[in-house]
XYZ file of C-alpha atoms in Angstrom:
433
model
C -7.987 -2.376 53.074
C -5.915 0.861 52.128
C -5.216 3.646 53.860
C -7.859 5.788 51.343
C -10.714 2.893 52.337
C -11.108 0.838 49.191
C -10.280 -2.489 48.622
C -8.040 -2.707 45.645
C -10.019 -5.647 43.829
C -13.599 -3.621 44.242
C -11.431 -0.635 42.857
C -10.293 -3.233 39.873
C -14.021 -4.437 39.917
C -15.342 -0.872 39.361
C -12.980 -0.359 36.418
C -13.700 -3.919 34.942
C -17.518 -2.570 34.725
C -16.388 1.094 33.158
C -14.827 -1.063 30.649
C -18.011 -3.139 30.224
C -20.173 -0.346 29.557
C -17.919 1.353 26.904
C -15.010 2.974 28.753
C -11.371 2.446 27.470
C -8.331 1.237 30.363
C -6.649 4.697 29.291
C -9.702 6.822 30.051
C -11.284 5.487 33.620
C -8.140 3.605 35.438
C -6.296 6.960 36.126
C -9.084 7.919 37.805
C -9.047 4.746 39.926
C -5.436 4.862 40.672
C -6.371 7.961 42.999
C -8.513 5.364 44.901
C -5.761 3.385 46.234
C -2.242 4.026 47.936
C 0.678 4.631 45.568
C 1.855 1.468 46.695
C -1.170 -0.466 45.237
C -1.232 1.494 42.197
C 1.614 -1.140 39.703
C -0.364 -4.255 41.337
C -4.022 -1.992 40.530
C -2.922 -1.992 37.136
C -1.807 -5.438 36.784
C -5.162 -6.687 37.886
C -6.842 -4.154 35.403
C -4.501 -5.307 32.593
C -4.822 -8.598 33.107
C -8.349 -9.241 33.781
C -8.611 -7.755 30.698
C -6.038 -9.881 28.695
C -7.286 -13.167 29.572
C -11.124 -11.766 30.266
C -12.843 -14.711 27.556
C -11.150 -16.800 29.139
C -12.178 -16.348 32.851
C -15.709 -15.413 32.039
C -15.861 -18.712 30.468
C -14.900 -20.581 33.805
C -16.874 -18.207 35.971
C -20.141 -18.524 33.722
C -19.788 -22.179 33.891
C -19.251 -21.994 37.333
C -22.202 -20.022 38.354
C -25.708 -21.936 38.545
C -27.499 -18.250 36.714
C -26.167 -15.172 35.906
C -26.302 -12.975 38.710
C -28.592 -10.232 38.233
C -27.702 -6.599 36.658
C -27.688 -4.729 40.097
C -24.680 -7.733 41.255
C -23.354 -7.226 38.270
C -20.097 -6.031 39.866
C -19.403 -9.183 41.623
C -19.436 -10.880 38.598
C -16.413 -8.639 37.547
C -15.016 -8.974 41.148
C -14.823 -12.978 41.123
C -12.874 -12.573 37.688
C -10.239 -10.525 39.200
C -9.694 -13.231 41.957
C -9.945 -15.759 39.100
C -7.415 -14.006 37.120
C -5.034 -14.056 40.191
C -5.621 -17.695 41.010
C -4.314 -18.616 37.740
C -2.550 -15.893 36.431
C -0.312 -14.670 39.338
C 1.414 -15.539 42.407
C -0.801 -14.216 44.834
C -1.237 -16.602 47.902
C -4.494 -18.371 47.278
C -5.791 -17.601 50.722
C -5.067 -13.913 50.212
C -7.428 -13.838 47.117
C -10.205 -15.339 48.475
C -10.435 -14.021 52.004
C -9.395 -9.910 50.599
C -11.959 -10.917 47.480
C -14.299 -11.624 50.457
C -13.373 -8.306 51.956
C -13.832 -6.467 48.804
C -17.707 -7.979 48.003
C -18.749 -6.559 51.620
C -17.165 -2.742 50.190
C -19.234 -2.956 47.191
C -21.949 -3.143 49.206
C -23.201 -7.147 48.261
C -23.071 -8.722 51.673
C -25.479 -10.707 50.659
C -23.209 -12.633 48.064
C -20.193 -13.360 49.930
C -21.049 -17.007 50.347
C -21.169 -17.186 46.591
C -18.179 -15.551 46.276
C -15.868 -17.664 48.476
C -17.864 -20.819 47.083
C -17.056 -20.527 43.495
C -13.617 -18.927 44.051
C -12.528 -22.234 46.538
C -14.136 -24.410 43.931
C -12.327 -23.017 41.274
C -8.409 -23.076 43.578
C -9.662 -26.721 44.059
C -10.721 -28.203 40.742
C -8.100 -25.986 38.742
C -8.990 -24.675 35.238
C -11.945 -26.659 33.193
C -11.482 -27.846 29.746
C -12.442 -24.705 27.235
C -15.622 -24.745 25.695
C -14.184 -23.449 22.259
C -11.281 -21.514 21.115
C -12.702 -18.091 21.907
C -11.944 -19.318 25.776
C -9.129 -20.797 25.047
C -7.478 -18.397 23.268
C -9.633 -15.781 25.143
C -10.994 -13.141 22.453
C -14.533 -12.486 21.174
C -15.632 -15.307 18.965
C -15.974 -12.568 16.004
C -12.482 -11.225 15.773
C -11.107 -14.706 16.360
C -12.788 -16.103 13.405
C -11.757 -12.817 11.337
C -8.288 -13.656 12.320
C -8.637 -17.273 11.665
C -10.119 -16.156 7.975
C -7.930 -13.608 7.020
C -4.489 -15.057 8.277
C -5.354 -18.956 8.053
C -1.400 -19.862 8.572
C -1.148 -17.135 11.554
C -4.107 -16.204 13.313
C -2.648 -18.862 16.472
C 0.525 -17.239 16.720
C -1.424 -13.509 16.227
C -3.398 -14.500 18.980
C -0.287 -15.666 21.329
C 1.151 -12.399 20.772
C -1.925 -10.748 21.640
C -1.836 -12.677 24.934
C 1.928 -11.981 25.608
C 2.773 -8.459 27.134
C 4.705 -6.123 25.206
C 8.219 -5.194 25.467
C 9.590 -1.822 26.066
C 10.530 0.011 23.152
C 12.587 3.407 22.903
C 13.061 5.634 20.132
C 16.395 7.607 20.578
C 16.320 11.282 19.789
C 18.831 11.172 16.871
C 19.390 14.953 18.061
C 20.802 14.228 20.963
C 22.560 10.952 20.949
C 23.033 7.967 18.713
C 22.064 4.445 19.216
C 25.090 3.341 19.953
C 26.276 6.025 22.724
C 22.525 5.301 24.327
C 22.823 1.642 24.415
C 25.741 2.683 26.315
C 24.100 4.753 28.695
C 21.510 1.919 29.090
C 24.182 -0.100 30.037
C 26.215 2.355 32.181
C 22.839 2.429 34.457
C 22.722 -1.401 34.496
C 19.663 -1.347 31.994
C 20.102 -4.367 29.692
C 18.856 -3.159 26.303
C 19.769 -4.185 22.362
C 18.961 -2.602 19.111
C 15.867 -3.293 16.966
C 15.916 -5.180 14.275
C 14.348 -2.574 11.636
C 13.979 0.771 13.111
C 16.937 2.517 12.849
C 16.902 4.398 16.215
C 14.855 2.071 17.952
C 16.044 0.210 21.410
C 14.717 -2.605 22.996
C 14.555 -3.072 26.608
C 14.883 -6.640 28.007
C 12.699 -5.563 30.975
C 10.258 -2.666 31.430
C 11.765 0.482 33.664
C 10.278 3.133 35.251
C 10.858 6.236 32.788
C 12.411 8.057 35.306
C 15.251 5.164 35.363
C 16.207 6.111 31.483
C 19.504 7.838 31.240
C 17.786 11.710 30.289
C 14.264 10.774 29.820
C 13.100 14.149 31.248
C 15.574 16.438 28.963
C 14.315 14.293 25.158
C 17.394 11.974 25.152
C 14.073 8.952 24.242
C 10.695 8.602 24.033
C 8.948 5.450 24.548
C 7.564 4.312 21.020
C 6.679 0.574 19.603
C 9.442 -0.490 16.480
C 6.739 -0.831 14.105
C 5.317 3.007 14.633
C 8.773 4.055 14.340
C 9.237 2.846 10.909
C 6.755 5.327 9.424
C 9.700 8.269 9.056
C 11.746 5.411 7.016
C 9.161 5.700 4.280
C 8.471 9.105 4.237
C 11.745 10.443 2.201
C 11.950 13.401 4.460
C 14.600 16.050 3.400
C 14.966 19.762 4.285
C 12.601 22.572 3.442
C 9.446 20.302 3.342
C 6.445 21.262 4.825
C 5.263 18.088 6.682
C 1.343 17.295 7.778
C 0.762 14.715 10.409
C -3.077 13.903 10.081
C -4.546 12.172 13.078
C -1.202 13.577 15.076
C -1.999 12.230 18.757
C -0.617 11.658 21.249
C 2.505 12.798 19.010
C 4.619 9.812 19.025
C 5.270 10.086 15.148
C 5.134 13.682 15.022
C 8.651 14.084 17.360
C 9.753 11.032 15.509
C 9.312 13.162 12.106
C 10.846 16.503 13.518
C 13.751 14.249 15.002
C 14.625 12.876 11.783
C 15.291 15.914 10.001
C 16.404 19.204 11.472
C 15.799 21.471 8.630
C 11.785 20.792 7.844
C 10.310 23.877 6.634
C 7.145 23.540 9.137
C 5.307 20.275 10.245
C 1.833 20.807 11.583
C -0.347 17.977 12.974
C -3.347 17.906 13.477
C -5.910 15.818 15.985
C -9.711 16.281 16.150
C -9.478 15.379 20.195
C -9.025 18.367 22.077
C -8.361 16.096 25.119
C -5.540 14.531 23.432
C -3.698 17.538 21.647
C -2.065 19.249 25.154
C -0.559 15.502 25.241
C 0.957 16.473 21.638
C 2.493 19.773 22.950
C 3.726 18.008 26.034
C 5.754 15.599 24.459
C 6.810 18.325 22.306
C 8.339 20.320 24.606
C 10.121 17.523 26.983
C 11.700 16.927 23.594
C 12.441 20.402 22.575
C 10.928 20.438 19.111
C 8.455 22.735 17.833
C 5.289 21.790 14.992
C 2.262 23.820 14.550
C -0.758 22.364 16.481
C -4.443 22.519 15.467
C -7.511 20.778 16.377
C -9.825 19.727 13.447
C -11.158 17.410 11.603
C -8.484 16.370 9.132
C -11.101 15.103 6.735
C -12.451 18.665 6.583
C -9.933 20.443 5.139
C -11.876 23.854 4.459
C -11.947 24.298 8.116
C -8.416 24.154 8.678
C -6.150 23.914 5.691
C -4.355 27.131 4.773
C -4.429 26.359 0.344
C -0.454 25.567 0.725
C -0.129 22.163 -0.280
C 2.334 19.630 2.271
C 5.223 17.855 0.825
C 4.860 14.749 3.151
C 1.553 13.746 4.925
C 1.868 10.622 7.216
C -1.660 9.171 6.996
C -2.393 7.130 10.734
C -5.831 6.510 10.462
C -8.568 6.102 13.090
C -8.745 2.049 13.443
C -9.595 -1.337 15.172
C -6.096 -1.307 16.931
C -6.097 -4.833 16.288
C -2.404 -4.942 15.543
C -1.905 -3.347 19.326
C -4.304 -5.814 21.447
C -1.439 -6.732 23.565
C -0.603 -2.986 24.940
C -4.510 -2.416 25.222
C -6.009 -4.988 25.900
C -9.365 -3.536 26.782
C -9.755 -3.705 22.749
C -11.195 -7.345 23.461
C -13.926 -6.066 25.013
C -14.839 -2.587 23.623
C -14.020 -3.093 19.624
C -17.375 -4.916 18.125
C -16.961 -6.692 14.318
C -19.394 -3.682 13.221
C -17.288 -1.109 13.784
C -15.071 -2.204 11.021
C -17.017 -1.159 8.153
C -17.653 2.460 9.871
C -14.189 2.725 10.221
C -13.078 1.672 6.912
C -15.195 4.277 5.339
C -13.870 6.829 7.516
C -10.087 5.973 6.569
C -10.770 6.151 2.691
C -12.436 9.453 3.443
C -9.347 10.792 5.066
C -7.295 9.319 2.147
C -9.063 11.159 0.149
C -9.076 14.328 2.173
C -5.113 14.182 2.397
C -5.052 13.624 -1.502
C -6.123 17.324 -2.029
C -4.259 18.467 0.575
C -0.542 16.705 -0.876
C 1.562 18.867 -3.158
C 1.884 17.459 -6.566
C 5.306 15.585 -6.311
C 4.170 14.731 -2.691
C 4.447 11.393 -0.686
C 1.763 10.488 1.793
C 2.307 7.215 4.015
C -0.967 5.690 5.256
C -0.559 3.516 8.274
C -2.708 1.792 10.713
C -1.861 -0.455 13.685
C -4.616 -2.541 12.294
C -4.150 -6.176 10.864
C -7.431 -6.679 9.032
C -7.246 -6.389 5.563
C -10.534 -4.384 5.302
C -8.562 -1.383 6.839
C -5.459 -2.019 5.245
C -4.673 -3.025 2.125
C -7.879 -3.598 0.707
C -8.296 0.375 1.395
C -5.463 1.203 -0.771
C -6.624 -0.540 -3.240
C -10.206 1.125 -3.090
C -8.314 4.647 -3.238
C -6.200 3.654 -6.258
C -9.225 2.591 -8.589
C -10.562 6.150 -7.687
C -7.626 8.026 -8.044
C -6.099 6.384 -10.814
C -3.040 8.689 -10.985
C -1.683 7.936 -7.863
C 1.382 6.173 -7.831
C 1.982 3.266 -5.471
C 5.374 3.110 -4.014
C 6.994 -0.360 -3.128
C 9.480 0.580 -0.352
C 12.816 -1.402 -0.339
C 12.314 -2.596 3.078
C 13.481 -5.693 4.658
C 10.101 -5.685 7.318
C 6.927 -6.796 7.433
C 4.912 -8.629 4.379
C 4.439 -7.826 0.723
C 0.571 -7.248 0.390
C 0.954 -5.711 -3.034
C -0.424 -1.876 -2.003
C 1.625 -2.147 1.366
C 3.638 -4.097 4.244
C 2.107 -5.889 6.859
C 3.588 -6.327 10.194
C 1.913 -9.032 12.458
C 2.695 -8.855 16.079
C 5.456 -10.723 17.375
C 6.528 -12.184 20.823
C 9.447 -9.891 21.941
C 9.283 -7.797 19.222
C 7.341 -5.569 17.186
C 2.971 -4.297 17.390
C 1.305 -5.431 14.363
C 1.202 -2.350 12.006
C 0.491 -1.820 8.492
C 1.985 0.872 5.791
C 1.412 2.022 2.133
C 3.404 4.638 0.385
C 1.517 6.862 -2.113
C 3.159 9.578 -4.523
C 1.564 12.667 -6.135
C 2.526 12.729 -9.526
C 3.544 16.470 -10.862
C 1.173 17.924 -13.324
């Protein structure tokens, strides 16, 4: 028990269940975190993370485990037993700590009544050690659907997709080429006995060989780096930015691309992004300001452009589409449980109506960059190639890039181990009239 009263696996229970019933990680475990001592708080997340990660795969054990399903009302000690399953093989947590604290944590939540079920199935489990998977959903533990969309779509990599998904993500920096360059913050880095190297592909980027508290980074707090994935960084390589453009970044938080686009090029006539989240936007301005930059903020729908768009027509628009985040699964993990195979067609209609949205909005002459951290084709390339048999002047660039996959109307990154999110881009061009 903590000094605020609550068990930190019924806390990681009670956010298991938010996510369950349609919450994201990012929108109910900050909340939680104020439920336990600051010194709980990295192992609350852990829990939360992992449960997550590997959830197919202890639901599997636990449902075989159980005799019935417990009923809706217990529904919450379901999600308790696969925290303490998740620690028992995921972590090393003494195994007499989970069970007896997992104990503890059923009589908080109020289910007395199922602690002998509790501390049978959990000792079962320490003592029989994992069961044989039913299928590869478990085994590989994601939802039967997106496994077998993976399996269809990638047929030579939808194991090693799903490994990466499984692995956790590095730490990833994006130097502000304002301030410093690589080179002299690799040397910081090391000055402050951070081990770091350079990315393969982005050009600022910086990998850390372990994560760090931000507040560890060498300037963090005056803009000398943001914290960005190598693949997202690679949008402002495509966008051919050069002085006196004006510069629209559709779909803009939580602003990540937008500093990376003002950092990039000092002399931009004006960049303006835009987010329809008015939750999300002060996030924009934040980073914004810890970086010292300055773009023109507005909340809207970018798809309706008669409710925000001024008539002057943008030089650049990057394109980052509302998507399944498939390509990301391994920083949000919670995507397992809350993304449904249904939502792809809703989505895929909504990107080709922003495509076409930004269309009217891009000067003639203009380059838009559509990107998604997606890896179904459905949202990627298959899009592009939708918006090119309906706007048949549109110009399809093929960047000289070194990255990523040739899919014809774009480059696919898959995620790797150690490395980059899976991401994809296409490069459009306006021709003049």
């Amino acid at each position: 028990m903590n000094d605020r009263g609550q068990p930190m696996r019924a806390v990681a229970a009670r956010v298991l269940q938010s996510v369950e019933n349609g919450q994201s990680l990012s929108q109910c475990l900050p909340l939680a975190l104020n439920d336990v001592a600051d010194n709980e708080r990295p192992q609350l997340q852990a829990l939360c993370y992992g449960t997550c990660r590997w959830f197919h795969r202890l639901d599997a054990e636990l449902q075989a485990r159980l005799k019935k399903p417990l009923r809706k009302p217990d529904r919450i000690v379901h999600h308790l037993m696969l925290v303490a399953l998740f620690q028992l093989r995921f972590s090393q947590q003494a195994t007499y700590a989970v069970l007896n604290e997992t104990v503890e944590a059923c009589r908080a939540l109020d289910k007395p009544h199922l602690t002998g079920l509790v501390n049978g199935v959990l000792r079962a489990a320490e003592r029989e050690g994992e069961p044989e998977w039913p299928d590869d959903s478990a085994r590989f533990s994601h939802p039967h659907w997106m496994l077998e969309k993976l399996r269809h779509n990638w047929p030579d990599d939808w194991q090693a997709i799903l490994d990466a998904n499984n692995a956790q993500a590095p730490m990833t920096l994006r130097v502000n080429a304002r301030r410093f360059t690589r080179d002299d913050y690799l040397q910081h880095l090391a000055d402050a006995d951070i081990e770091a190297a350079a990315t393969h592909y982005a050009p600022y980027g910086i990998q850390l060989a372990a994560p760090v508290p931000v507040d560890r980074l060498p300037w963090f707090a005056d803009g000398a780096v943001s914290v960005q994935d190598e693949a997202a960084q690679l949008c402002t390589t495509l966008m051919d930015l050069a002085p006196g453009q004006r510069v629209l970044d559709a779909c803009a938080a939580p602003g990540g691309k937008t500093c990376a686009i003002l950092e990039s090029c000092e002399a931009l006539a004006e960049v303006v992004a835009i987010d329809e989240s008015a939750d999300r936007l002060p996030r924009v301005q934040e980073n914004l300001e810890r970086l010292d930059l300055v773009a023109t903020l507005k909340q809207a729908d970018a798809a309706a452009i008669d409710q925000w768009w001024d008539r002057q027509p943008f030089d650049r628009i990057l394109l980052d589409v509302p998507c399944s985040a498939s390509g990301v699964i391994r920083r949000h993990p919670d995507i397992k449980l809350l993304r449904r195979e249904s939502d792809i067609v809703p989505l895929a209609s909504i990107q080709l109506g922003l495509l076409d949205a930004m269309w009217q909005v891009l000067a003639p002459g203009g380059r838009l960059v559509y990107a998604t951290c997606s890896v179904f084709p459905q949202e990627n390339h298959r899009i592009i190639r939708r918006f090119l048999k309906q706007q048949n002047r549109a110009t399809l660039i093929t960047p000289d890039v070194q990255w990523g996959r040739d899919m014809e109307t774009g480059r696919q990154l898959l995620p790797a181990p150690e490395s980059h999110d899976g991401f994809f881009y296409a490069v459009l061009e306006k021709p003049e009239p």
